[in-house]
Amino acid sequence: MQGVQTIGNATLIAYDDTPILSTDPWMGGDHYAYFGSWYLPYEIPNNIREDIIKSKYIWFSHGHPDHINHDSLNLFKNNQILVSEHFGSRIYKDLKAENFNISILKDREWTNLSKNISVMSISTKTQDSILLLRSNNDIFINLNDAGLNSSKFIKKIISKFKRKFLLSISSFEADMLNFFDQDNNFIKPAISNKFSAGEYLSMLANVLGAKYIIPFSTFHEYQRDDSVWVNDYIYPIEKVHEGISKKHIYIKPFSFINSIKDDDFFTPDIKKKKLEIKPSSLFGDNWTDELNINDKKIIENYFNKFLSFKEKIGFISFIVGGKEFNLKFNGSKDKGISFEVPRNSLLTACKYKIFDDLLIGNFMKTKLYQLNSLYDPSADFTHEICKFGDNGQAYSKDELNKYNNYYAKKMGKEYFLDLFATASKDHFKYFFKNYQNSKYYEKLKKVYYYLLK
């Protein structure tokens, strides 16, 4: 048996007679993510579950709990854990402290795991990772949530392979969607009426030169009573194939790809669970709980570390238990963010430096003041707090400069191309507040992907 099986949320199992490698194993069941907001609705068959656990190597792409799930993590004490080479090495240090057998893959270099399986890890500036996996003469491009980073480098590396398989997230709701205006009206995401998962995956495949497309890193549902509303924005997996271009071959999720025999793809019958809505109180969140003095100190100490960010924004306010707690910073007084959030999850996010989990959980309510998004280039909350700060442990201007130089050195000239493409995209969003409705949106999107090609 030689080939690759996809399963779960973002799990790829590579076989060379025996299971050699499994990626991002979130095992489902009662192993939830994002403070109980997400559950895995597609059951992992027992035989495949056993293969994941028996895999010699386990690779983790990044720290989000649908990729490194702490409940599932305990099943892999006897495996060799592989992670990417990142600034700060947070995942490596955290798992090493928990006595896992862990090592760091040398960035952009092939590592042989068996006779017919090799991997190359590519770290990204946002503390995510891309994995290129060779199975016999096939190449699997596991983008998971990383998007198109180092696309020219990847295209060059994979050019010699006959069959190229793209695996990537294909949703827009796996981020903060729970925005409200100043009159407390929900702001419906404009992209929800335009997004085509198949078209998006085909654009990625075009850039990288891949022919085969496998939906990946997209299989979750919301189950908390305060986040279940987001299920209306999950892209139906049965519609993904509708937008795939004719020059690409669509492979169903949860399929086995035989790396010895061409066109041998097998998809087992995977059962989907029925949604059971669970109260937020089951996960320790009571929306009436208020902050005490010690709680406020924890929150204040957490945000005071972000020295660079504090110069860009005037305030962050937290509405907890119906009462407001304000943090004042050094930026423009009218520029800020308001979060309405339950006490327990807020404190957990601050204590364990996982604020991104609050955003992605989508039960916290967010209001923006003089900001167009949490990615607004004038402040860039998500990157500076969650990616560079929490994960990269870079807080001051000097630390951020070192952080940027670290990734620039890895990527060489392509770093500046990616930077230009991303900055152009961010500034387009900045100047066009409801940018998905702009008449220029489709044209700019095509230009963005052309730059990365």
PDB file of C-alpha atoms in Angstrom, residues 259-364:
ATOM      1  CA  SER A 259       0.725   6.537  -5.736  1.00  0.00           C
ATOM      2  CA  ILE A 260       1.542   3.414  -7.749  1.00  0.00           C
ATOM      3  CA  LYS A 261      -1.454   3.281 -10.064  1.00  0.00           C
ATOM      4  CA  ASP A 262      -2.752   6.343 -11.949  1.00  0.00           C
ATOM      5  CA  ASP A 263      -6.396   7.380 -11.580  1.00  0.00           C
ATOM      6  CA  ASP A 264      -6.930   5.027  -8.648  1.00  0.00           C
ATOM      7  CA  PHE A 265      -8.865   7.145  -6.126  1.00  0.00           C
ATOM      8  CA  PHE A 266     -11.070   5.544  -3.477  1.00  0.00           C
ATOM      9  CA  THR A 267     -13.482   7.446  -1.224  1.00  0.00           C
ATOM     10  CA  PRO A 268     -14.849   5.539   1.783  1.00  0.00           C
ATOM     11  CA  ASP A 269     -18.359   6.182   3.060  1.00  0.00           C
ATOM     12  CA  ILE A 270     -17.771   8.740   5.810  1.00  0.00           C
ATOM     13  CA  LYS A 271     -20.680   9.328   8.178  1.00  0.00           C
ATOM     14  CA  LYS A 272     -21.626  12.866   9.138  1.00  0.00           C
ATOM     15  CA  LYS A 273     -22.843  13.472  12.656  1.00  0.00           C
ATOM     16  CA  LYS A 274     -26.069  15.287  13.386  1.00  0.00           C
ATOM     17  CA  LEU A 275     -25.481  18.685  14.946  1.00  0.00           C
ATOM     18  CA  GLU A 276     -26.147  18.861  18.687  1.00  0.00           C
ATOM     19  CA  ILE A 277     -26.257  22.453  19.890  1.00  0.00           C
ATOM     20  CA  LYS A 278     -24.402  22.827  23.183  1.00  0.00           C
ATOM     21  CA  PRO A 279     -24.737  25.656  25.726  1.00  0.00           C
ATOM     22  CA  SER A 280     -21.736  27.949  26.192  1.00  0.00           C
ATOM     23  CA  SER A 281     -21.895  27.155  29.921  1.00  0.00           C
ATOM     24  CA  LEU A 282     -20.763  23.594  29.107  1.00  0.00           C
ATOM     25  CA  PHE A 283     -17.395  25.132  28.161  1.00  0.00           C
ATOM     26  CA  GLY A 284     -17.144  27.396  31.212  1.00  0.00           C
ATOM     27  CA  ASP A 285     -18.661  30.507  29.623  1.00  0.00           C
ATOM     28  CA  ASN A 286     -21.451  32.347  31.383  1.00  0.00           C
ATOM     29  CA  TRP A 287     -22.272  35.623  29.639  1.00  0.00           C
ATOM     30  CA  THR A 288     -23.395  37.190  32.939  1.00  0.00           C
ATOM     31  CA  ASP A 289     -20.044  36.642  34.716  1.00  0.00           C
ATOM     32  CA  GLU A 290     -18.238  39.915  35.435  1.00  0.00           C
ATOM     33  CA  LEU A 291     -14.530  40.723  35.669  1.00  0.00           C
ATOM     34  CA  ASN A 292     -12.933  41.164  39.076  1.00  0.00           C
ATOM     35  CA  ILE A 293      -9.857  43.233  39.886  1.00  0.00           C
ATOM     36  CA  ASN A 294      -7.431  40.352  39.314  1.00  0.00           C
ATOM     37  CA  ASP A 295      -9.092  39.525  35.980  1.00  0.00           C
ATOM     38  CA  LYS A 296      -8.620  43.088  34.780  1.00  0.00           C
ATOM     39  CA  LYS A 297      -4.948  42.945  35.745  1.00  0.00           C
ATOM     40  CA  ILE A 298      -4.467  39.769  33.673  1.00  0.00           C
ATOM     41  CA  ILE A 299      -6.017  41.424  30.609  1.00  0.00           C
ATOM     42  CA  GLU A 300      -4.069  44.640  31.119  1.00  0.00           C
ATOM     43  CA  ASN A 301      -0.752  42.797  31.520  1.00  0.00           C
ATOM     44  CA  TYR A 302      -1.437  40.765  28.392  1.00  0.00           C
ATOM     45  CA  PHE A 303      -2.049  43.766  26.139  1.00  0.00           C
ATOM     46  CA  ASN A 304       0.670  45.924  27.671  1.00  0.00           C
ATOM     47  CA  LYS A 305       3.286  43.592  26.134  1.00  0.00           C
ATOM     48  CA  PHE A 306       2.354  44.722  22.610  1.00  0.00           C
ATOM     49  CA  LEU A 307       4.532  47.833  22.547  1.00  0.00           C
ATOM     50  CA  SER A 308       4.385  48.397  18.789  1.00  0.00           C
ATOM     51  CA  PHE A 309       0.637  47.874  18.537  1.00  0.00           C
ATOM     52  CA  LYS A 310      -0.097  50.266  21.406  1.00  0.00           C
ATOM     53  CA  GLU A 311       1.241  53.136  19.289  1.00  0.00           C
ATOM     54  CA  LYS A 312      -1.248  52.430  16.504  1.00  0.00           C
ATOM     55  CA  ILE A 313      -4.566  52.403  18.318  1.00  0.00           C
ATOM     56  CA  GLY A 314      -6.289  54.503  20.973  1.00  0.00           C
ATOM     57  CA  PHE A 315      -8.271  51.929  22.934  1.00  0.00           C
ATOM     58  CA  ILE A 316      -9.610  48.421  23.296  1.00  0.00           C
ATOM     59  CA  SER A 317     -12.772  47.958  25.351  1.00  0.00           C
ATOM     60  CA  PHE A 318     -14.177  44.704  26.703  1.00  0.00           C
ATOM     61  CA  ILE A 319     -17.848  44.256  27.537  1.00  0.00           C
ATOM     62  CA  VAL A 320     -18.001  41.378  29.983  1.00  0.00           C
ATOM     63  CA  GLY A 321     -21.121  40.537  31.981  1.00  0.00           C
ATOM     64  CA  GLY A 322     -22.744  43.696  30.646  1.00  0.00           C
ATOM     65  CA  LYS A 323     -20.032  45.965  32.075  1.00  0.00           C
ATOM     66  CA  GLU A 324     -17.303  47.753  30.112  1.00  0.00           C
ATOM     67  CA  PHE A 325     -13.588  47.629  30.850  1.00  0.00           C
ATOM     68  CA  ASN A 326     -11.371  50.005  28.848  1.00  0.00           C
ATOM     69  CA  LEU A 327      -7.684  49.875  28.006  1.00  0.00           C
ATOM     70  CA  LYS A 328      -6.242  53.152  26.716  1.00  0.00           C
ATOM     71  CA  PHE A 329      -3.248  53.180  24.369  1.00  0.00           C
ATOM     72  CA  ASN A 330      -1.088  55.810  22.656  1.00  0.00           C
ATOM     73  CA  GLY A 331      -2.638  55.986  19.181  1.00  0.00           C
ATOM     74  CA  SER A 332      -5.467  58.142  17.853  1.00  0.00           C
ATOM     75  CA  LYS A 333      -8.153  58.414  20.545  1.00  0.00           C
ATOM     76  CA  ASP A 334     -11.019  57.664  18.163  1.00  0.00           C
ATOM     77  CA  LYS A 335      -9.404  54.526  16.713  1.00  0.00           C
ATOM     78  CA  GLY A 336     -10.198  51.363  18.596  1.00  0.00           C
ATOM     79  CA  ILE A 337     -11.947  48.017  18.997  1.00  0.00           C
ATOM     80  CA  SER A 338     -14.741  46.801  21.256  1.00  0.00           C
ATOM     81  CA  PHE A 339     -15.093  43.124  22.146  1.00  0.00           C
ATOM     82  CA  GLU A 340     -18.170  41.703  23.861  1.00  0.00           C
ATOM     83  CA  VAL A 341     -17.042  38.387  25.254  1.00  0.00           C
ATOM     84  CA  PRO A 342     -17.655  35.941  28.141  1.00  0.00           C
ATOM     85  CA  ARG A 343     -15.215  36.166  31.061  1.00  0.00           C
ATOM     86  CA  ASN A 344     -13.792  32.616  31.097  1.00  0.00           C
ATOM     87  CA  SER A 345     -12.737  32.429  27.435  1.00  0.00           C
ATOM     88  CA  LEU A 346     -11.293  35.949  27.527  1.00  0.00           C
ATOM     89  CA  LEU A 347      -9.114  35.166  30.522  1.00  0.00           C
ATOM     90  CA  THR A 348      -8.024  31.824  29.051  1.00  0.00           C
ATOM     91  CA  ALA A 349      -7.034  33.537  25.791  1.00  0.00           C
ATOM     92  CA  CYS A 350      -4.952  36.115  27.654  1.00  0.00           C
ATOM     93  CA  LYS A 351      -3.319  33.646  30.040  1.00  0.00           C
ATOM     94  CA  TYR A 352      -2.317  31.167  27.348  1.00  0.00           C
ATOM     95  CA  LYS A 353      -1.652  33.695  24.543  1.00  0.00           C
ATOM     96  CA  ILE A 354      -4.277  32.325  22.158  1.00  0.00           C
ATOM     97  CA  PHE A 355      -6.347  35.412  21.334  1.00  0.00           C
ATOM     98  CA  ASP A 356      -6.817  34.216  17.744  1.00  0.00           C
ATOM     99  CA  ASP A 357      -8.918  31.349  19.114  1.00  0.00           C
ATOM    100  CA  LEU A 358     -11.433  33.911  20.374  1.00  0.00           C
ATOM    101  CA  LEU A 359     -11.683  35.517  16.944  1.00  0.00           C
ATOM    102  CA  ILE A 360     -12.133  32.228  15.091  1.00  0.00           C
ATOM    103  CA  GLY A 361     -14.614  30.855  17.649  1.00  0.00           C
ATOM    104  CA  ASN A 362     -17.055  33.545  16.450  1.00  0.00           C
ATOM    105  CA  PHE A 363     -19.066  33.849  19.646  1.00  0.00           C
ATOM    106  CA  MET A 364     -17.264  37.072  20.647  1.00  0.00           C
TER     107      MET A 364
END
